[in-house]
Tab-separated table of C-alpha atoms and ligand atoms in Angstrom:
chain	number	residue	atom	x	y	z
A	13	MET	CA	2.184	-18.166	-5.450
A	14	SER	CA	-1.310	-17.726	-4.032
A	15	LEU	CA	-1.877	-15.178	-1.321
A	16	ALA	CA	-4.508	-17.199	0.201
A	17	GLY	CA	-4.947	-16.203	3.832
A	18	LYS	CA	-2.259	-13.635	3.930
A	19	HIS	CA	-2.944	-10.394	5.774
A	20	ILE	CA	-1.986	-7.544	3.682
A	21	LEU	CA	-2.377	-4.015	5.219
A	22	LEU	CA	-2.728	-1.652	2.237
A	23	GLY	CA	-1.839	1.947	3.070
A	24	VAL	CA	-3.037	4.643	0.745
A	25	THR	CA	-1.714	8.199	0.920
A	26	GLY	CA	-2.846	11.464	-0.898
A	27	GLY	CA	-1.821	11.319	-4.470
A	28	ILE	CA	-3.708	10.974	-7.675
A	29	ALA	CA	-2.432	7.544	-8.209
A	30	ALA	CA	-4.740	6.615	-5.145
A	31	TYR	CA	-7.474	5.693	-7.651
A	32	LYS	CA	-5.405	2.672	-8.679
A	33	ALA	CA	-5.554	1.348	-5.004
A	34	ALA	CA	-9.055	0.219	-5.935
A	35	ILE	CA	-7.671	-1.943	-8.534
A	36	LEU	CA	-4.868	-3.176	-6.273
A	37	VAL	CA	-7.410	-4.256	-3.559
A	38	ARG	CA	-9.307	-6.222	-6.184
A	39	HIS	CA	-6.198	-8.023	-7.442
A	40	LEU	CA	-5.092	-8.879	-3.828
A	41	CYS	CA	-8.509	-10.211	-2.894
A	42	ASN	CA	-8.823	-12.225	-5.993
A	43	GLU	CA	-5.609	-14.039	-4.995
A	44	GLY	CA	-7.080	-14.815	-1.719
A	45	ALA	CA	-5.483	-12.170	0.582
A	46	GLU	CA	-7.216	-10.554	3.417
A	47	VAL	CA	-6.883	-6.805	2.716
A	48	GLN	CA	-7.029	-4.019	5.464
A	49	VAL	CA	-7.062	-0.734	3.841
A	50	VAL	CA	-5.751	2.297	5.850
A	51	LEU	CA	-6.194	5.770	4.344
A	52	THR	CA	-4.459	8.947	5.164
A	53	GLN	CA	-6.540	12.165	5.263
A	54	GLY	CA	-4.948	13.213	1.941
A	55	ALA	CA	-5.882	9.887	0.477
A	56	ALA	CA	-9.412	10.396	1.281
A	57	GLN	CA	-9.494	13.504	-0.966
A	58	PHE	CA	-8.961	11.267	-3.932
A	59	VAL	CA	-10.700	8.049	-3.223
A	60	THR	CA	-13.615	7.314	-0.865
A	61	PRO	CA	-13.434	4.830	1.938
A	62	VAL	CA	-16.798	3.395	0.789
A	63	THR	CA	-15.181	2.196	-2.619
A	64	LEU	CA	-12.304	0.469	-0.740
A	65	GLN	CA	-14.559	-0.992	1.969
A	66	ALA	CA	-16.740	-2.415	-0.658
A	67	LEU	CA	-13.902	-3.991	-2.498
A	68	SER	CA	-11.913	-5.274	0.574
A	69	GLY	CA	-14.945	-6.409	2.541
A	70	ARG	CA	-13.534	-4.691	5.594
A	71	PRO	CA	-14.268	-1.190	7.073
A	72	VAL	CA	-11.571	1.143	6.090
A	73	ARG	CA	-9.255	2.603	8.889
A	74	ASP	CA	-8.338	6.248	8.692
A	75	ASP	CA	-7.999	7.744	12.157
A	76	LEU	CA	-5.602	6.897	15.015
A	77	TRP	CA	-8.070	8.349	17.452
A	78	ASP	CA	-11.297	6.427	16.334
A	79	GLN	CA	-12.467	5.011	19.710
A	80	GLU	CA	-14.921	2.651	18.055
A	81	ALA	CA	-12.374	1.157	15.552
A	82	GLU	CA	-9.713	1.049	18.234
A	83	ALA	CA	-12.041	-0.800	20.519
A	84	ALA	CA	-12.549	-3.389	17.770
A	85	MET	CA	-8.914	-3.842	16.690
A	86	GLY	CA	-6.341	-1.522	18.362
A	87	HIS	CA	-3.710	-0.090	16.197
A	88	ILE	CA	-0.874	-2.256	17.840
A	89	GLU	CA	-3.065	-5.198	17.175
A	90	LEU	CA	-3.509	-4.231	13.669
A	91	ALA	CA	0.290	-3.811	13.205
A	92	ARG	CA	0.653	-7.346	14.520
A	93	TRP	CA	-2.160	-8.576	12.300
A	94	ALA	CA	-0.331	-7.648	9.121
A	95	ASP	CA	1.933	-10.179	7.390
A	96	LEU	CA	3.075	-7.415	4.947
A	97	ILE	CA	2.498	-3.562	4.580
A	98	LEU	CA	2.169	-2.150	1.099
A	99	VAL	CA	1.833	1.665	0.729
A	100	ALA	CA	0.596	2.572	-2.596
A	101	PRO	CA	0.793	5.398	-3.531
A	102	ALA	CA	3.493	6.476	-1.151
A	103	THR	CA	3.794	10.388	-1.306
A	104	ALA	CA	6.863	12.403	-0.718
A	105	HIS	CA	5.363	13.734	2.492
A	106	PHE	CA	4.650	10.178	3.859
A	107	MET	CA	8.104	9.000	2.707
A	108	ALA	CA	9.653	11.913	4.720
A	109	ASN	CA	7.684	11.053	7.748
A	110	LEU	CA	8.594	7.383	7.609
A	111	ALA	CA	12.262	8.216	6.835
A	112	GLN	CA	12.278	10.247	10.069
A	113	GLY	CA	10.472	7.729	12.113
A	114	ALA	CA	7.617	10.289	12.772
A	115	ALA	CA	4.319	8.891	13.481
A	116	PRO	CA	1.647	11.720	13.041
A	117	ASP	CA	-1.119	9.588	11.863
A	118	LEU	CA	-2.446	5.878	11.782
A	119	LEU	CA	-0.624	4.598	8.818
A	120	THR	CA	2.844	6.001	9.853
A	121	THR	CA	2.200	4.640	13.415
A	122	LEU	CA	1.400	1.152	11.938
A	123	CYS	CA	4.545	1.212	9.854
A	124	LEU	CA	6.659	1.785	13.002
A	125	ALA	CA	4.787	-0.606	15.159
A	126	SER	CA	4.736	-3.481	12.795
A	127	ASP	CA	7.556	-6.100	12.305
A	128	ALA	CA	6.051	-7.023	8.837
A	129	PRO	CA	8.050	-6.109	5.820
A	130	VAL	CA	7.116	-2.706	4.302
A	131	LEU	CA	6.763	-2.203	0.550
A	132	LEU	CA	6.466	1.324	-0.781
A	133	ALA	CA	5.331	2.491	-4.230
A	134	PRO	CA	6.418	6.050	-4.432
A	135	ALA	CA	4.198	8.329	-6.711
A	136	MET	CA	4.616	12.025	-7.137
A	137	ASN	CA	5.463	14.781	-9.576
A	138	GLN	CA	8.877	14.121	-11.304
A	139	ALA	CA	10.454	17.326	-9.836
A	140	MET	CA	9.283	16.185	-6.342
A	141	TRP	CA	10.741	12.726	-6.906
A	142	ARG	CA	14.048	14.109	-8.137
A	143	ASP	CA	14.294	16.606	-5.228
A	144	ALA	CA	17.474	15.981	-3.062
A	145	ALA	CA	15.286	15.636	0.075
A	146	THR	CA	13.098	12.966	-1.484
A	147	GLN	CA	16.146	11.098	-2.840
A	148	ARG	CA	17.692	11.284	0.587
A	149	ASN	CA	14.518	9.882	2.194
A	150	ALA	CA	14.170	7.187	-0.368
A	151	ALA	CA	17.891	6.131	0.256
A	152	THR	CA	17.187	6.114	3.977
A	153	LEU	CA	14.225	4.047	3.693
A	154	ALA	CA	15.851	1.608	1.434
A	155	ALA	CA	18.919	1.420	3.955
A	156	ASP	CA	16.355	0.740	6.750
A	157	GLY	CA	15.069	-2.175	4.962
A	158	LYS	CA	11.845	-0.915	3.157
A	159	ARG	CA	11.549	-2.147	-0.241
A	160	LEU	CA	10.728	0.552	-2.976
A	161	ILE	CA	8.937	-0.493	-6.039
A	162	GLY	CA	9.228	2.195	-8.752
A	163	PRO	CA	8.338	4.820	-9.471
A	164	ASP	CA	7.979	4.225	-13.312
A	165	ASP	CA	8.958	6.859	-15.792
A	166	GLY	CA	6.399	8.373	-18.198
A	167	GLU	CA	3.818	10.828	-18.598
A	168	GLN	CA	2.228	12.072	-15.384
A	169	ALA	CA	-1.193	13.344	-14.486
A	170	CYS	CA	0.039	16.874	-13.968
A	171	GLY	CA	1.293	16.821	-17.705
A	172	ASP	CA	5.021	16.365	-16.834
A	173	VAL	CA	7.102	13.632	-18.271
A	174	GLY	CA	9.705	11.797	-16.044
A	175	PRO	CA	10.102	9.485	-13.086
A	176	GLY	CA	7.359	9.570	-10.592
A	177	ARG	CA	4.343	7.467	-11.811
A	178	MET	CA	3.331	4.836	-9.463
A	179	ALA	CA	4.215	1.336	-10.531
A	180	GLU	CA	1.251	-0.353	-12.094
A	181	PRO	CA	-1.036	-2.488	-9.761
A	182	GLU	CA	0.019	-5.718	-11.655
A	183	ALA	CA	3.712	-4.864	-11.025
A	184	LEU	CA	2.842	-4.259	-7.248
A	185	LEU	CA	0.948	-7.562	-7.094
A	186	ASP	CA	4.010	-9.298	-8.383
A	187	ALA	CA	6.127	-7.621	-5.739
A	188	VAL	CA	3.882	-8.708	-3.028
A	189	ARG	CA	3.822	-12.323	-4.239
A	190	ALA	CA	7.733	-12.215	-4.549
A	191	ALA	CA	7.929	-10.952	-0.826
A	192	PHE	CA	6.204	-14.287	0.226
A	193	GLN	CA	8.476	-16.431	-1.750
A	194	SER	CA	11.380	-18.151	-0.106
A	195	PRO	CA	14.693	-16.229	-0.707
A	196	ARG	CA	16.273	-17.866	-3.839
A	197	LEU	CA	19.907	-17.751	-2.653
A	198	ALA	CA	19.314	-18.173	1.140
A	199	ASP	CA	22.579	-18.704	2.946
A	200	LEU	CA	24.820	-18.633	-0.048
A	201	ASN	CA	27.909	-16.520	-0.236
A	202	VAL	CA	28.013	-14.375	-3.354
A	203	LEU	CA	30.798	-12.040	-4.438
A	204	VAL	CA	30.321	-9.276	-6.879
A	205	THR	CA	33.102	-7.117	-8.479
A	206	ALA	CA	32.005	-3.718	-9.550
A	207	GLY	CA	33.033	-0.301	-10.926
A	208	PRO	CA	36.304	0.633	-12.756
A	209	THR	CA	39.908	-0.041	-11.690
A	210	ARG	CA	42.531	2.844	-11.671
A	211	GLU	CA	46.084	1.936	-12.812
A	212	ALA	CA	48.550	4.508	-11.368
A	213	LEU	CA	51.004	6.115	-13.750
A	214	ASP	CA	52.443	8.393	-10.959
A	215	PRO	CA	51.060	9.897	-7.686
A	216	VAL	CA	48.569	12.081	-9.529
A	217	ARG	CA	47.440	10.338	-12.769
A	218	PHE	CA	45.884	6.945	-13.619
A	219	LEU	CA	44.367	5.007	-16.459
A	220	SER	CA	40.788	4.021	-16.045
A	221	ASN	CA	37.363	3.710	-17.917
A	222	HIS	CA	33.950	4.933	-17.847
A	223	SER	CA	32.205	2.243	-15.614
A	224	SER	CA	29.702	3.730	-13.124
A	225	GLY	CA	29.337	0.760	-10.985
A	226	LYS	CA	25.663	1.125	-11.291
A	227	GLN	CA	24.988	-2.420	-12.634
A	228	GLY	CA	27.235	-4.180	-10.421
A	229	TYR	CA	25.833	-2.435	-7.261
A	230	ALA	CA	22.313	-3.330	-8.329
A	231	ILE	CA	23.354	-7.091	-8.745
A	232	ALA	CA	24.970	-7.041	-5.306
A	233	LYS	CA	21.607	-5.640	-3.915
A	234	ALA	CA	19.502	-8.069	-5.948
A	235	ALA	CA	21.625	-11.036	-4.522
A	236	ALA	CA	21.260	-9.654	-1.002
A	237	ASP	CA	17.455	-9.283	-1.667
A	238	ALA	CA	17.517	-12.946	-2.733
A	239	GLY	CA	18.907	-13.954	0.692
A	240	ALA	CA	22.592	-14.282	-0.114
A	241	ARG	CA	25.470	-13.148	2.014
A	242	VAL	CA	26.951	-10.625	-0.278
A	243	THR	CA	30.608	-9.229	-0.591
A	244	LEU	CA	30.905	-6.480	-3.076
A	245	VAL	CA	34.568	-5.669	-4.252
A	246	SER	CA	34.243	-2.270	-5.758
A	247	GLY	CA	36.668	0.001	-7.615
A	248	PRO	CA	36.306	3.659	-7.116
A	249	CYS	CA	32.785	4.800	-8.129
A	250	GLY	CA	31.425	6.709	-5.227
A	251	LEU	CA	28.126	4.820	-4.885
A	252	PRO	CA	26.742	4.032	-1.534
A	253	ALA	CA	27.058	0.399	-0.447
A	254	PRO	CA	23.602	-1.366	-0.676
A	255	ALA	CA	22.014	-2.498	2.577
A	256	ASN	CA	23.070	-5.818	3.904
A	257	VAL	CA	26.015	-6.021	1.700
A	258	GLU	CA	29.817	-5.980	2.775
A	259	CYS	CA	31.593	-3.664	0.622
A	260	ILE	CA	35.372	-3.769	0.070
A	261	GLU	CA	36.952	-0.839	-1.611
A	262	VAL	CA	39.861	-1.353	-3.865
A	263	THR	CA	41.663	0.807	-6.518
A	264	SER	CA	43.704	-1.185	-8.901
A	265	ALA	CA	43.201	-4.420	-10.773
A	266	LEU	CA	45.815	-5.966	-8.607
A	267	ASP	CA	44.081	-4.924	-5.513
A	268	MET	CA	40.830	-6.324	-6.873
A	269	HIS	CA	42.644	-9.528	-7.789
A	270	GLU	CA	43.975	-9.943	-4.281
A	271	ALA	CA	40.642	-9.196	-2.521
A	272	VAL	CA	38.834	-11.572	-4.707
A	273	GLN	CA	41.369	-14.266	-4.465
A	274	ALA	CA	41.407	-14.080	-0.653
A	275	ARG	CA	37.591	-14.670	-0.518
A	276	ALA	CA	37.050	-16.948	-3.583
A	277	ALA	CA	37.130	-20.330	-1.778
A	278	GLU	CA	34.209	-19.508	0.434
A	279	GLN	CA	31.879	-18.455	-2.377
A	280	ALA	CA	29.101	-20.160	-4.041
A	281	LEU	CA	28.857	-17.715	-6.827
A	282	VAL	CA	31.104	-14.938	-8.155
A	283	ILE	CA	29.714	-12.356	-10.509
A	284	GLY	CA	32.345	-10.179	-12.222
A	285	VAL	CA	30.654	-6.928	-13.304
A	286	ALA	CA	33.788	-4.775	-12.868
A	287	ALA	CA	35.418	-3.216	-15.786
A	288	VAL	CA	38.819	-4.272	-14.867
A	289	ALA	CA	41.823	-2.627	-16.830
A	290	ASP	CA	43.526	-5.152	-18.905
A	291	TYR	CA	46.889	-3.587	-18.520
A	292	ARG	CA	48.669	-1.270	-15.987
A	293	PRO	CA	51.700	0.912	-16.436
A	294	ALA	CA	54.799	-1.336	-16.036
A	295	ALA	CA	56.070	1.049	-13.242
A	296	LYS	CA	54.374	3.741	-11.175
A	297	ALA	CA	56.641	6.856	-11.118
A	298	PRO	CA	57.372	7.680	-7.369
A	299	GLN	CA	57.195	11.362	-8.226
A	300	LYS	CA	54.776	13.294	-10.774
A	301	ILE	CA	56.178	12.755	-14.236
A	302	LYS	CA	57.392	16.231	-15.495
A	303	LYS	CA	56.373	17.285	-19.006
A	304	GLU	CA	60.001	17.641	-20.236
A	305	ARG	CA	60.977	14.240	-18.984
A	306	ALA	CA	57.943	12.580	-20.606
A	307	ALA	CA	58.808	14.271	-23.872
A	308	GLN	CA	62.430	12.948	-23.749
A	309	ASN	CA	60.817	9.327	-23.502
A	310	ASP	CA	58.631	9.907	-26.653
A	311	ALA	CA	55.748	10.484	-23.958
A	312	SER	CA	55.082	6.780	-24.294
A	313	VAL	CA	53.990	4.477	-21.421
A	314	ALA	CA	55.088	0.770	-21.079
A	315	LEU	CA	52.194	-1.473	-20.016
A	316	VAL	CA	52.068	-4.923	-18.592
A	317	GLU	CA	49.067	-7.153	-18.505
A	318	ASN	CA	46.823	-7.395	-15.383
A	319	PRO	CA	45.745	-10.779	-14.247
A	320	ASP	CA	42.203	-11.965	-15.381
A	321	ILE	CA	40.365	-11.818	-11.994
A	322	ILE	CA	37.435	-14.047	-12.881
A	323	ALA	CA	39.357	-16.349	-15.149
A	324	SER	CA	41.630	-17.026	-12.211
A	325	VAL	CA	38.703	-17.932	-9.898
A	326	ALA	CA	37.112	-20.147	-12.528
A	327	ALA	CA	40.488	-22.011	-12.784
A	328	LEU	CA	40.504	-22.797	-8.976
A	329	PRO	CA	40.040	-26.391	-7.950
A	330	ASN	CA	36.410	-26.604	-6.514
A	331	ALA	CA	35.749	-23.156	-8.251
A	332	PRO	CA	32.321	-21.595	-7.391
A	333	VAL	CA	29.948	-20.836	-10.170
A	334	VAL	CA	31.491	-17.982	-12.065
A	335	VAL	CA	29.588	-15.506	-14.130
A	336	GLY	CA	31.199	-12.695	-16.371
A	337	PHE	CA	30.064	-9.647	-17.984
A	338	ALA	CA	31.095	-8.627	-21.508
A	339	ALA	CA	30.647	-5.079	-22.754
A	340	GLU	CA	30.913	-5.490	-26.426
A	341	THR	CA	30.744	-2.768	-29.193
A	342	GLU	CA	30.538	-5.234	-32.278
A	343	ASN	CA	29.565	-8.819	-32.831
A	344	ALA	CA	28.307	-8.840	-29.184
A	345	LEU	CA	26.834	-12.392	-29.074
A	346	ASP	CA	29.699	-14.184	-30.801
A	347	ASN	CA	32.293	-12.285	-28.903
A	348	ALA	CA	30.712	-13.190	-25.676
A	349	ARG	CA	30.183	-16.932	-26.462
A	350	ARG	CA	34.025	-17.056	-27.192
A	351	LYS	CA	34.842	-14.994	-24.221
A	352	ARG	CA	32.847	-17.440	-21.838
A	353	ARG	CA	34.556	-20.385	-23.079
A	354	ARG	CA	38.042	-18.737	-23.142
A	355	LYS	CA	37.706	-17.685	-19.583
A	356	GLY	CA	36.084	-20.958	-18.424
A	357	LEU	CA	32.941	-19.268	-16.980
A	358	ASP	CA	29.650	-20.831	-16.235
A	359	ALA	CA	27.759	-17.961	-17.684
A	360	ILE	CA	28.192	-14.553	-19.331
A	361	VAL	CA	26.073	-11.560	-19.491
A	362	VAL	CA	26.578	-9.497	-22.692
A	363	ASN	CA	25.523	-5.998	-23.547
A	364	ASP	CA	26.215	-3.660	-26.511
A	365	VAL	CA	27.751	-0.709	-24.817
A	366	SER	CA	27.575	1.249	-28.263
A	367	ASP	CA	23.955	1.761	-27.697
A	368	PRO	CA	23.650	5.133	-26.095
A	369	LYS	CA	20.344	4.024	-24.260
A	370	ILE	CA	22.251	1.400	-22.334
A	371	GLY	CA	25.747	2.849	-21.999
A	372	PHE	CA	28.001	2.919	-19.091
A	373	ASN	CA	26.311	5.792	-17.182
A	374	SER	CA	22.895	4.980	-18.077
A	375	ASP	CA	20.193	3.874	-15.608
A	376	HIS	CA	18.928	1.328	-18.038
A	377	ASN	CA	20.351	-1.835	-19.566
A	378	ALA	CA	19.413	-4.704	-21.962
A	379	ALA	CA	21.591	-7.810	-22.034
A	380	THR	CA	21.784	-11.591	-23.105
A	381	LEU	CA	22.603	-14.228	-20.482
A	382	ILE	CA	24.654	-16.946	-22.135
A	383	TRP	CA	25.544	-20.231	-20.576
A	384	ALA	CA	26.797	-23.734	-21.936
A	385	ASP	CA	23.338	-25.042	-22.985
A	386	GLY	CA	21.159	-21.858	-23.622
A	387	GLU	CA	20.810	-18.075	-23.829
A	388	VAL	CA	18.070	-15.814	-22.739
A	389	GLU	CA	17.486	-12.142	-23.468
A	390	LEU	CA	17.015	-9.737	-20.522
A	391	ALA	CA	14.865	-6.917	-21.988
A	392	TYR	CA	15.679	-3.215	-21.903
A	393	GLN	CA	14.764	-2.057	-18.400
A	394	GLY	CA	16.153	-0.324	-15.344
A	395	LYS	CA	19.452	-1.638	-14.043
A	396	GLU	CA	17.780	-2.734	-10.672
A	397	ALA	CA	15.016	-4.572	-12.486
A	398	LEU	CA	17.465	-6.182	-14.840
A	399	ALA	CA	19.751	-7.187	-11.828
A	400	ALA	CA	16.682	-8.823	-10.064
A	401	SER	CA	15.895	-10.686	-13.200
A	402	LEU	CA	19.466	-11.938	-13.748
A	403	ILE	CA	19.690	-13.173	-10.123
A	404	GLN	CA	16.343	-15.209	-10.580
A	405	HIS	CA	17.756	-16.716	-13.803
A	406	LEU	CA	21.166	-17.648	-12.048
A	407	ALA	CA	19.257	-19.062	-9.029
A	408	ASN	CA	17.202	-21.278	-11.370
A	409	LEU	CA	20.053	-22.413	-13.493
A	410	PHE	CA	22.836	-23.019	-10.861
A	411	PHE	CA	21.032	-23.324	-7.411
A	412	PRO	CA	17.540	-24.809	-8.327
A	413	SER	CA	17.021	-26.176	-4.747
A	414	SER	CA	18.388	-23.230	-2.819
A	415	GLY	CA	15.765	-21.364	-0.702
A	416	GLU	CA	13.505	-24.427	-0.445
A	417	GLY	CA	12.072	-24.764	2.930
A	418	ALA	CA	13.642	-21.542	3.985
A	419	GLY	CA	11.326	-19.118	6.042
A	420	ALA	CA	9.028	-17.373	3.671
A	421	LEU	CA	9.024	-13.867	4.949
A	422	ALA	CA	11.064	-11.985	7.126
A	423	LYS	CA	11.483	-8.348	7.786
A	424	PRO	CA	14.785	-7.363	6.269
A	425	THR	CA	17.398	-6.333	8.664
A	426	PRO	CA	18.419	-2.686	8.182
A	427	LEU	CA	22.156	-3.442	8.473
A	428	SER	CA	24.836	-1.971	6.122
A	429	VAL	CA	28.157	-3.579	6.659
A	430	ALA	CA	30.341	-0.821	4.973
A	431	GLN	CA	33.732	-1.981	6.074
A	432	SER	CA	35.096	0.749	3.888
A	433	GLY	CA	33.358	3.486	5.678
A	434	ARG	CA	31.607	4.378	2.414
A	435	SER	CA	27.909	4.752	3.103
B	503	CTP	N1	37.633	-9.361	-16.130
B	503	CTP	C1	38.361	-9.723	-14.992
B	503	CTP	N2	39.822	-9.487	-15.088
B	503	CTP	C2	40.330	-8.777	-15.992
B	503	CTP	C3	39.636	-8.441	-17.054
B	503	CTP	C4	38.233	-8.699	-17.114
B	503	CTP	O1	37.868	-10.143	-14.158
B	503	CTP	N3	41.572	-8.507	-15.934
B	503	CTP	C5	36.357	-9.750	-16.229
B	503	CTP	C6	35.328	-8.648	-16.202
B	503	CTP	O2	34.886	-8.202	-14.818
B	503	CTP	C7	34.093	-9.198	-16.928
B	503	CTP	C8	34.620	-10.008	-17.931
B	503	CTP	O3	36.081	-10.336	-17.422
B	503	CTP	O4	33.280	-9.958	-16.233
B	503	CTP	C9	34.904	-9.625	-19.370
B	503	CTP	O5	35.716	-8.400	-19.350
B	503	CTP	P1	36.007	-7.728	-20.814
B	503	CTP	O6	36.842	-6.540	-20.414
B	503	CTP	O7	34.919	-7.727	-21.583
B	503	CTP	O8	37.053	-9.014	-21.254
B	503	CTP	P2	38.400	-8.912	-21.717
B	503	CTP	O9	39.077	-10.325	-21.342
B	503	CTP	O10	39.193	-7.753	-21.357
B	503	CTP	O11	38.361	-8.994	-23.316
B	503	CTP	P3	38.284	-7.786	-24.342
B	503	CTP	O12	38.772	-6.499	-23.672
B	503	CTP	O13	39.440	-8.265	-25.310
B	503	CTP	O14	37.092	-7.732	-24.963
């Protein structure tokens, strides 16, 4: 996708990664984009306007009160001129202002005044990124429809190691290109199951598993980002519902089964990421089971099998495309290939959960996508990036013409439909 003729407003804020803005301007201009650089005061400490002006071919803007620049193109005009705003690097301070809707300088004012999508590339010291306030601001910005790219993990300019490095200019260029592409699942209904289920033994005890829900939530978010209307049917995992996703909270496998069956007919795609308990206690004791009574019964629990939620969807007449997950600890690929056929699935994503790097609670994952005629590896990466890549593969495989002719770029609606009240 070429960026010919696209108006990109590149905001640069005051962090050491500002030097990479020069490379970014170069890449964007090489793709044919018109780039207007806006510097904050802090950014000007790290990189000079002259460098960015020479590379972009346009005078750099850095002052809301610059009468000459305002006379040439006022800040509201500039906000309207932009097809997309990219802030790279975005400091913790800048993110805090934007999350509050504060507009103390030209760049924050432009972000508020523009209808264009805003992409942010956070960059800061790892402790600043991990700080509760920054995390809160990042979550607010994402919920408001801003797209956060990165930060990457690794060695930092200050000598620390951890999350906070700005995403590389090439990755930012990809994100800008992707923002102008038609949404791949535009107007399709997608249902995702996520998290664990809880199978009650008595009013205070249950059987469950270690699923964190992170991968399922990331897939729901990636499907929404690709333009789908997404319903997330989630077991208890305490994660906030992603923006633009309808979240239905359930507890047991039977609840999840019922919620999915009720909505299956209207779906184009169902992705089962939930770690559903295969069995539940045959009966839930009405009162807490006392130790003495349990001992009299050999302390054993009778179990009955739960319905297979995604296999039931795949068996429906006019079934949607159904994709399952297989968390395996041995012979992963062979087990998954058999599981896909046994459950009648269109595709299955398999990962080896015995690997501690990609286990249930990790933020990273690596997997293989298997369908009837092929397989593709999804390399080790963050769960969000893997989710985006999986959604692109599923769109290519099962909905190749979806999104064609759809509007290219729209500011995402900051709407979170959390029916459940979880937010
Ligand atoms: N799944 C489901 N309903 C169930 C059990 C599993 O929808 N009752 C779905 C999961 O969401 C996942 C896929 O089936 O997408 C595979 O789950 P897994 O637990 O690996 O499969 P099982 O059939 O339970 O096989 P096994 O535990 O023997 O490996």
